[in-house]
């Protein structure tokens, strides 16, 4: 059997138009596919892609998704995204495991 790797992660959103604008225009991710009729979009995000799936199920939207973005300069990225209106739950903070982590929300609170 071939080695398995992660190819994509899905995030549930309530408003596809706002979500696509956020991931494309604010975060700067490349749109791979956007199908409004299917309520799905995907973005290139390094070695995996991120999929957005629109849903009316409020239990799926706005939850911690566990997506981790990596940047070479977390402080500069934090300031750039803050200037673009991104809401952070936690600014860059040194973690007990040695790394630095910041937490932000998309328009649905994911």
mmCIF file of N, CA and C in Angstrom:
data_model
loop_
_atom_site.group_PDB
_atom_site.id
_atom_site.type_symbol
_atom_site.label_atom_id
_atom_site.label_comp_id
_atom_site.label_asym_id
_atom_site.label_seq_id
_atom_site.Cartn_x
_atom_site.Cartn_y
_atom_site.Cartn_z
ATOM 1 N N UNK A 1 0.844 -1.187 0.000
ATOM 2 C CA UNK A 1 0.000 0.000 0.000
ATOM 3 C C UNK A 1 0.883 1.241 0.000
ATOM 4 N N UNK A 2 0.484 2.267 -0.743
ATOM 5 C CA UNK A 2 1.208 3.534 -0.790
ATOM 6 C C UNK A 2 1.029 4.301 0.506
ATOM 7 N N UNK A 3 2.010 5.125 0.829
ATOM 8 C CA UNK A 3 1.941 5.979 2.017
ATOM 9 C C UNK A 3 0.821 7.009 1.848
ATOM 10 N N UNK A 4 -0.005 7.164 2.867
ATOM 11 C CA UNK A 4 -1.085 8.150 2.827
ATOM 12 C C UNK A 4 -0.567 9.509 3.276
ATOM 13 N N UNK A 5 -1.047 10.555 2.641
ATOM 14 C CA UNK A 5 -0.730 11.929 3.027
ATOM 15 C C UNK A 5 -2.024 12.735 3.040
ATOM 16 N N UNK A 6 -2.034 13.828 3.788
ATOM 17 C CA UNK A 6 -3.203 14.697 3.822
ATOM 18 C C UNK A 6 -3.230 15.523 2.543
ATOM 19 N N UNK A 7 -4.347 15.507 1.848
ATOM 20 C CA UNK A 7 -4.482 16.260 0.615
ATOM 21 C C UNK A 7 -5.282 17.539 0.778
ATOM 22 N N UNK A 8 -6.264 17.514 1.694
ATOM 23 C CA UNK A 8 -7.079 18.699 1.924
ATOM 24 C C UNK A 8 -7.750 18.609 3.281
ATOM 25 N N UNK A 9 -8.212 19.744 3.751
ATOM 26 C CA UNK A 9 -9.016 19.843 4.967
ATOM 27 C C UNK A 9 -10.192 20.744 4.634
ATOM 28 N N UNK A 10 -11.394 20.367 5.066
ATOM 29 C CA UNK A 10 -12.591 21.159 4.797
ATOM 30 C C UNK A 10 -12.956 22.035 5.985
ATOM 31 N N UNK A 11 -13.449 23.222 5.688
ATOM 32 C CA UNK A 11 -13.963 24.159 6.678
ATOM 33 C C UNK A 11 -15.402 24.473 6.270
ATOM 34 N N UNK A 12 -16.329 24.354 7.217
ATOM 35 C CA UNK A 12 -17.732 24.655 6.924
ATOM 36 C C UNK A 12 -18.001 26.142 7.133
ATOM 37 N N UNK A 13 -18.696 26.747 6.175
ATOM 38 C CA UNK A 13 -18.978 28.183 6.201
ATOM 39 C C UNK A 13 -20.462 28.418 5.935
ATOM 40 N N UNK A 14 -20.957 29.566 6.367
ATOM 41 C CA UNK A 14 -22.370 29.895 6.149
ATOM 42 C C UNK A 14 -22.587 30.793 4.937
ATOM 43 N N UNK A 15 -21.559 31.522 4.506
ATOM 44 C CA UNK A 15 -21.668 32.452 3.381
ATOM 45 C C UNK A 15 -20.443 32.264 2.493
ATOM 46 N N UNK A 16 -20.629 31.530 1.414
ATOM 47 C CA UNK A 16 -19.507 31.186 0.533
ATOM 48 C C UNK A 16 -18.838 32.425 -0.053
ATOM 49 N N UNK A 17 -19.605 33.414 -0.446
ATOM 50 C CA UNK A 17 -19.026 34.621 -1.044
ATOM 51 C C UNK A 17 -18.078 35.306 -0.071
ATOM 52 N N UNK A 18 -18.526 35.523 1.169
ATOM 53 C CA UNK A 18 -17.670 36.151 2.177
ATOM 54 C C UNK A 18 -16.458 35.286 2.494
ATOM 55 N N UNK A 19 -16.655 33.977 2.567
ATOM 56 C CA UNK A 19 -15.548 33.075 2.888
ATOM 57 C C UNK A 19 -14.500 33.078 1.781
ATOM 58 N N UNK A 20 -14.932 33.011 0.527
ATOM 59 C CA UNK A 20 -13.978 33.035 -0.590
ATOM 60 C C UNK A 20 -13.206 34.347 -0.585
ATOM 61 N N UNK A 21 -13.892 35.462 -0.372
ATOM 62 C CA UNK A 21 -13.208 36.757 -0.322
ATOM 63 C C UNK A 21 -12.161 36.773 0.796
ATOM 64 N N UNK A 22 -12.480 36.212 1.955
ATOM 65 C CA UNK A 22 -11.536 36.183 3.078
ATOM 66 C C UNK A 22 -10.310 35.326 2.754
ATOM 67 N N UNK A 23 -10.519 34.090 2.342
ATOM 68 C CA UNK A 23 -9.392 33.186 2.098
ATOM 69 C C UNK A 23 -8.563 33.629 0.888
ATOM 70 N N UNK A 24 -9.205 34.205 -0.129
ATOM 71 C CA UNK A 24 -8.498 34.655 -1.321
ATOM 72 C C UNK A 24 -7.884 36.039 -1.121
ATOM 73 N N UNK A 25 -8.697 37.031 -0.730
ATOM 74 C CA UNK A 25 -8.252 38.424 -0.719
ATOM 75 C C UNK A 25 -7.529 38.825 0.557
ATOM 76 N N UNK A 26 -7.931 38.284 1.689
ATOM 77 C CA UNK A 26 -7.307 38.659 2.956
ATOM 78 C C UNK A 26 -6.107 37.771 3.257
ATOM 79 N N UNK A 27 -6.300 36.442 3.177
ATOM 80 C CA UNK A 27 -5.185 35.534 3.457
ATOM 81 C C UNK A 27 -4.264 35.355 2.257
ATOM 82 N N UNK A 28 -4.749 35.651 1.058
ATOM 83 C CA UNK A 28 -3.915 35.583 -0.136
ATOM 84 C C UNK A 28 -3.722 34.181 -0.698
ATOM 85 N N UNK A 29 -4.650 33.263 -0.402
ATOM 86 C CA UNK A 29 -4.529 31.902 -0.922
ATOM 87 C C UNK A 29 -5.053 31.845 -2.353
ATOM 88 N N UNK A 30 -4.417 30.996 -3.162
ATOM 89 C CA UNK A 30 -4.807 30.827 -4.563
ATOM 90 C C UNK A 30 -6.046 29.945 -4.664
ATOM 91 N N UNK A 31 -7.066 30.431 -5.386
ATOM 92 C CA UNK A 31 -8.278 29.649 -5.611
ATOM 93 C C UNK A 31 -7.968 28.552 -6.625
ATOM 94 N N UNK A 32 -8.219 27.313 -6.243
ATOM 95 C CA UNK A 32 -8.056 26.194 -7.168
ATOM 96 C C UNK A 32 -9.353 25.913 -7.913
ATOM 97 N N UNK A 33 -10.471 26.061 -7.207
ATOM 98 C CA UNK A 33 -11.779 25.774 -7.774
ATOM 99 C C UNK A 33 -12.839 26.469 -6.930
ATOM 100 N N UNK A 34 -13.858 27.004 -7.587
ATOM 101 C CA UNK A 34 -15.001 27.591 -6.878
ATOM 102 C C UNK A 34 -16.240 27.271 -7.700
ATOM 103 N N UNK A 35 -17.141 26.489 -7.122
ATOM 104 C CA UNK A 35 -18.369 26.097 -7.797
ATOM 105 C C UNK A 35 -19.559 26.546 -6.952
ATOM 106 N N UNK A 36 -20.120 27.737 -7.248
ATOM 107 C CA UNK A 36 -21.247 28.244 -6.466
ATOM 108 C C UNK A 36 -22.459 27.307 -6.474
ATOM 109 N N UNK A 37 -22.679 26.572 -7.563
ATOM 110 C CA UNK A 37 -23.818 25.653 -7.626
ATOM 111 C C UNK A 37 -23.655 24.479 -6.659
ATOM 112 N N UNK A 38 -22.420 24.089 -6.404
ATOM 113 C CA UNK A 38 -22.129 22.975 -5.500
ATOM 114 C C UNK A 38 -21.808 23.472 -4.094
ATOM 115 N N UNK A 39 -21.731 24.816 -3.918
ATOM 116 C CA UNK A 39 -21.383 25.434 -2.634
ATOM 117 C C UNK A 39 -20.060 24.915 -2.095
ATOM 118 N N UNK A 40 -19.039 24.923 -2.973
ATOM 119 C CA UNK A 40 -17.727 24.431 -2.568
ATOM 120 C C UNK A 40 -16.642 25.245 -3.267
ATOM 121 N N UNK A 41 -15.557 25.467 -2.550
ATOM 122 C CA UNK A 41 -14.383 26.126 -3.124
ATOM 123 C C UNK A 41 -13.147 25.489 -2.503
ATOM 124 N N UNK A 42 -12.042 25.500 -3.240
ATOM 125 C CA UNK A 42 -10.795 24.999 -2.667
ATOM 126 C C UNK A 42 -9.670 25.967 -2.991
ATOM 127 N N UNK A 43 -8.672 25.976 -2.109
ATOM 128 C CA UNK A 43 -7.557 26.905 -2.176
ATOM 129 C C UNK A 43 -6.251 26.165 -1.986
ATOM 130 N N UNK A 44 -5.229 26.580 -2.718
ATOM 131 C CA UNK A 44 -3.890 26.032 -2.519
ATOM 132 C C UNK A 44 -3.315 26.622 -1.244
ATOM 133 N N UNK A 45 -2.861 25.764 -0.352
ATOM 134 C CA UNK A 45 -2.317 26.214 0.933
ATOM 135 C C UNK A 45 -1.073 25.392 1.252
ATOM 136 N N UNK A 46 -0.058 25.536 0.421
ATOM 137 C CA UNK A 46 1.160 24.750 0.623
ATOM 138 C C UNK A 46 0.969 23.349 0.077
ATOM 139 N N UNK A 47 1.411 22.336 0.821
ATOM 140 C CA UNK A 47 1.340 20.968 0.307
ATOM 141 C C UNK A 47 -0.061 20.362 0.352
ATOM 142 N N UNK A 48 -1.029 21.054 0.966
ATOM 143 C CA UNK A 48 -2.414 20.572 0.962
ATOM 144 C C UNK A 48 -3.303 21.691 0.444
ATOM 145 N N UNK A 49 -4.553 21.362 0.224
ATOM 146 C CA UNK A 49 -5.522 22.398 -0.136
ATOM 147 C C UNK A 49 -6.550 22.506 0.986
ATOM 148 N N UNK A 50 -7.215 23.653 1.033
ATOM 149 C CA UNK A 50 -8.287 23.893 1.987
ATOM 150 C C UNK A 50 -9.582 23.977 1.202
ATOM 151 N N UNK A 51 -10.561 23.205 1.617
ATOM 152 C CA UNK A 51 -11.869 23.243 0.976
ATOM 153 C C UNK A 51 -12.861 23.987 1.849
ATOM 154 N N UNK A 52 -13.711 24.799 1.231
ATOM 155 C CA UNK A 52 -14.805 25.473 1.928
ATOM 156 C C UNK A 52 -16.101 24.830 1.473
ATOM 157 N N UNK A 53 -16.903 24.382 2.417
ATOM 158 C CA UNK A 53 -18.185 23.764 2.100
ATOM 159 C C UNK A 53 -19.283 24.548 2.808
ATOM 160 N N UNK A 54 -20.200 25.119 2.026
ATOM 161 C CA UNK A 54 -21.289 25.891 2.625
ATOM 162 C C UNK A 54 -22.327 24.951 3.204
ATOM 163 N N UNK A 55 -22.821 25.301 4.399
ATOM 164 C CA UNK A 55 -23.817 24.481 5.074
ATOM 165 C C UNK A 55 -24.778 25.366 5.851
ATOM 166 N N UNK A 56 -25.980 24.867 6.064
ATOM 167 C CA UNK A 56 -26.962 25.535 6.920
ATOM 168 C C UNK A 56 -26.920 24.973 8.341
ATOM 169 N N UNK A 57 -26.115 23.952 8.573
ATOM 170 C CA UNK A 57 -26.005 23.318 9.893
ATOM 171 C C UNK A 57 -25.137 24.181 10.800
ATOM 172 N N UNK A 58 -25.778 24.928 11.690
ATOM 173 C CA UNK A 58 -25.050 25.864 12.550
ATOM 174 C C UNK A 58 -24.116 25.158 13.525
ATOM 175 N N UNK A 59 -24.282 23.857 13.729
ATOM 176 C CA UNK A 59 -23.379 23.109 14.603
ATOM 177 C C UNK A 59 -22.011 22.894 13.960
ATOM 178 N N UNK A 60 -21.932 23.010 12.649
ATOM 179 C CA UNK A 60 -20.676 22.774 11.942
ATOM 180 C C UNK A 60 -19.877 24.049 11.700
ATOM 181 N N UNK A 61 -20.526 25.212 11.764
ATOM 182 C CA UNK A 61 -19.898 26.492 11.431
ATOM 183 C C UNK A 61 -19.362 27.164 12.687
ATOM 184 N N UNK A 62 -18.203 27.791 12.567
ATOM 185 C CA UNK A 62 -17.655 28.590 13.655
ATOM 186 C C UNK A 62 -16.966 27.794 14.747
ATOM 187 N N UNK A 63 -16.665 26.551 14.488
ATOM 188 C CA UNK A 63 -15.963 25.717 15.461
ATOM 189 C C UNK A 63 -14.465 25.773 15.204
ATOM 190 N N UNK A 64 -13.691 25.448 16.220
ATOM 191 C CA UNK A 64 -12.247 25.376 16.028
ATOM 192 C C UNK A 64 -11.964 24.267 15.024
ATOM 193 N N UNK A 65 -11.308 24.610 13.931
ATOM 194 C CA UNK A 65 -11.083 23.645 12.866
ATOM 195 C C UNK A 65 -9.747 22.924 12.988
ATOM 196 N N UNK A 66 -8.809 23.544 13.661
ATOM 197 C CA UNK A 66 -7.499 22.923 13.786
ATOM 198 C C UNK A 66 -6.618 23.113 12.567
ATOM 199 N N UNK A 67 -6.959 24.046 11.671
ATOM 200 C CA UNK A 67 -6.081 24.347 10.543
ATOM 201 C C UNK A 67 -4.882 25.120 11.050
ATOM 202 N N UNK A 68 -3.708 24.727 10.656
ATOM 203 C CA UNK A 68 -2.498 25.429 11.073
ATOM 204 C C UNK A 68 -1.768 26.003 9.874
ATOM 205 N N UNK A 69 -1.662 27.321 9.821
ATOM 206 C CA UNK A 69 -0.894 27.986 8.773
ATOM 207 C C UNK A 69 0.508 28.240 9.301
ATOM 208 N N UNK A 70 1.501 28.069 8.455
ATOM 209 C CA UNK A 70 2.889 28.296 8.842
ATOM 210 C C UNK A 70 3.410 29.516 8.096
ATOM 211 N N UNK A 71 4.163 30.360 8.792
ATOM 212 C CA UNK A 71 4.761 31.552 8.195
ATOM 213 C C UNK A 71 6.191 31.705 8.705
ATOM 214 N N UNK A 72 7.033 32.325 7.922
ATOM 215 C CA UNK A 72 8.417 32.533 8.321
ATOM 216 C C UNK A 72 8.542 33.609 9.387
ATOM 217 N N UNK A 73 7.620 34.575 9.395
ATOM 218 C CA UNK A 73 7.680 35.685 10.353
ATOM 219 C C UNK A 73 6.281 35.906 10.922
ATOM 220 N N UNK A 74 5.999 35.259 12.041
ATOM 221 C CA UNK A 74 4.649 35.300 12.610
ATOM 222 C C UNK A 74 4.251 36.702 13.054
ATOM 223 N N UNK A 75 5.199 37.483 13.558
ATOM 224 C CA UNK A 75 4.865 38.836 13.996
ATOM 225 C C UNK A 75 4.481 39.721 12.816
ATOM 226 N N UNK A 76 5.243 39.652 11.734
ATOM 227 C CA UNK A 76 4.931 40.450 10.548
ATOM 228 C C UNK A 76 3.592 40.009 9.939
ATOM 229 N N UNK A 77 3.349 38.706 9.902
ATOM 230 C CA UNK A 77 2.099 38.192 9.365
ATOM 231 C C UNK A 77 0.929 38.624 10.237
ATOM 232 N N UNK A 78 1.099 38.554 11.545
ATOM 233 C CA UNK A 78 0.073 38.997 12.487
ATOM 234 C C UNK A 78 -0.290 40.467 12.237
ATOM 235 N N UNK A 79 0.723 41.314 12.101
ATOM 236 C CA UNK A 79 0.462 42.747 11.876
ATOM 237 C C UNK A 79 -0.204 42.982 10.520
ATOM 238 N N UNK A 80 0.239 42.269 9.491
ATOM 239 C CA UNK A 80 -0.351 42.437 8.160
ATOM 240 C C UNK A 80 -1.813 42.003 8.147
ATOM 241 N N UNK A 81 -2.112 40.863 8.777
ATOM 242 C CA UNK A 81 -3.495 40.390 8.798
ATOM 243 C C UNK A 81 -4.375 41.268 9.682
ATOM 244 N N UNK A 82 -3.828 41.767 10.778
ATOM 245 C CA UNK A 82 -4.586 42.686 11.644
ATOM 246 C C UNK A 82 -4.965 43.943 10.865
ATOM 247 N N UNK A 83 -4.024 44.460 10.069
ATOM 248 C CA UNK A 83 -4.304 45.644 9.246
ATOM 249 C C UNK A 83 -5.391 45.368 8.215
ATOM 250 N N UNK A 84 -5.550 44.103 7.808
ATOM 251 C CA UNK A 84 -6.589 43.730 6.843
ATOM 252 C C UNK A 84 -7.915 43.417 7.526
ATOM 253 N N UNK A 85 -7.968 43.619 8.863
ATOM 254 C CA UNK A 85 -9.213 43.439 9.586
ATOM 255 C C UNK A 85 -9.435 42.049 10.154
ATOM 256 N N UNK A 86 -8.417 41.179 10.129
ATOM 257 C CA UNK A 86 -8.570 39.838 10.677
ATOM 258 C C UNK A 86 -8.641 39.926 12.196
ATOM 259 N N UNK A 87 -9.617 39.209 12.776
ATOM 260 C CA UNK A 87 -9.805 39.193 14.229
ATOM 261 C C UNK A 87 -9.020 38.032 14.839
ATOM 262 N N UNK A 88 -8.134 38.358 15.762
ATOM 263 C CA UNK A 88 -7.323 37.341 16.438
ATOM 264 C C UNK A 88 -7.874 37.083 17.832
ATOM 265 N N UNK A 89 -8.004 35.801 18.192
ATOM 266 C CA UNK A 89 -8.334 35.412 19.563
ATOM 267 C C UNK A 89 -7.092 35.448 20.444
ATOM 268 N N UNK A 90 -5.931 35.257 19.808
ATOM 269 C CA UNK A 90 -4.674 35.259 20.549
ATOM 270 C C UNK A 90 -3.569 35.794 19.645
ATOM 271 N N UNK A 91 -2.846 36.837 20.076
ATOM 272 C CA UNK A 91 -1.724 37.328 19.288
ATOM 273 C C UNK A 91 -0.580 36.317 19.357
ATOM 274 N N UNK A 92 0.482 36.502 18.576
ATOM 275 C CA UNK A 92 1.609 35.573 18.656
ATOM 276 C C UNK A 92 2.087 35.418 20.103
ATOM 277 N N UNK A 93 2.070 34.180 20.566
ATOM 278 C CA UNK A 93 2.385 33.874 21.959
ATOM 279 C C UNK A 93 3.295 32.647 22.002
ATOM 280 N N UNK A 94 4.399 32.752 22.710
ATOM 281 C CA UNK A 94 5.321 31.624 22.876
ATOM 282 C C UNK A 94 4.603 30.500 23.616
ATOM 283 N N UNK A 95 4.731 29.272 23.117
ATOM 284 C CA UNK A 95 4.049 28.117 23.676
ATOM 285 C C UNK A 95 5.006 27.241 24.487
ATOM 286 N N UNK A 96 4.479 26.479 25.438
ATOM 287 C CA UNK A 96 5.328 25.608 26.261
ATOM 288 C C UNK A 96 6.126 24.596 25.446
ATOM 289 N N UNK A 97 5.625 24.220 24.265
ATOM 290 C CA UNK A 97 6.316 23.247 23.426
ATOM 291 C C UNK A 97 7.423 23.886 22.578
ATOM 292 N N UNK A 98 7.605 25.217 22.713
ATOM 293 C CA UNK A 98 8.721 25.892 22.055
ATOM 294 C C UNK A 98 8.364 26.756 20.867
ATOM 295 N N UNK A 99 7.225 26.529 20.259
ATOM 296 C CA UNK A 99 6.825 27.324 19.109
ATOM 297 C C UNK A 99 6.065 28.568 19.522
ATOM 298 N N UNK A 100 5.719 29.370 18.519
ATOM 299 C CA UNK A 100 4.902 30.552 18.738
ATOM 300 C C UNK A 100 3.603 30.358 17.968
ATOM 301 N N UNK A 101 2.493 30.678 18.598
ATOM 302 C CA UNK A 101 1.173 30.415 18.044
ATOM 303 C C UNK A 101 0.315 31.669 18.128
ATOM 304 N N UNK A 102 -0.472 31.907 17.088
ATOM 305 C CA UNK A 102 -1.481 32.965 17.080
ATOM 306 C C UNK A 102 -2.763 32.335 16.547
ATOM 307 N N UNK A 103 -3.906 32.778 17.047
ATOM 308 C CA UNK A 103 -5.186 32.226 16.618
ATOM 309 C C UNK A 103 -6.054 33.328 16.034
ATOM 310 N N UNK A 104 -6.581 33.101 14.809
ATOM 311 C CA UNK A 104 -7.474 34.074 14.205
ATOM 312 C C UNK A 104 -8.741 33.403 13.704
ATOM 313 N N UNK A 105 -9.739 34.240 13.377
ATOM 314 C CA UNK A 105 -11.046 33.757 12.918
ATOM 315 C C UNK A 105 -11.287 34.154 11.469
ATOM 316 N N UNK A 106 -12.021 33.300 10.762
ATOM 317 C CA UNK A 106 -12.527 33.693 9.457
ATOM 318 C C UNK A 106 -13.871 34.367 9.677
ATOM 319 N N UNK A 107 -14.588 34.800 8.620
ATOM 320 C CA UNK A 107 -15.852 35.515 8.829
ATOM 321 C C UNK A 107 -16.921 34.730 9.593
ATOM 322 N N UNK A 108 -16.823 33.387 9.615
ATOM 323 C CA UNK A 108 -17.790 32.570 10.353
ATOM 324 C C UNK A 108 -17.327 32.236 11.758
ATOM 325 N N UNK A 109 -16.152 32.692 12.153
ATOM 326 C CA UNK A 109 -15.640 32.382 13.480
ATOM 327 C C UNK A 109 -14.829 31.105 13.539
ATOM 328 N N UNK A 110 -14.596 30.453 12.386
ATOM 329 C CA UNK A 110 -13.747 29.260 12.347
ATOM 330 C C UNK A 110 -12.323 29.648 12.709
#
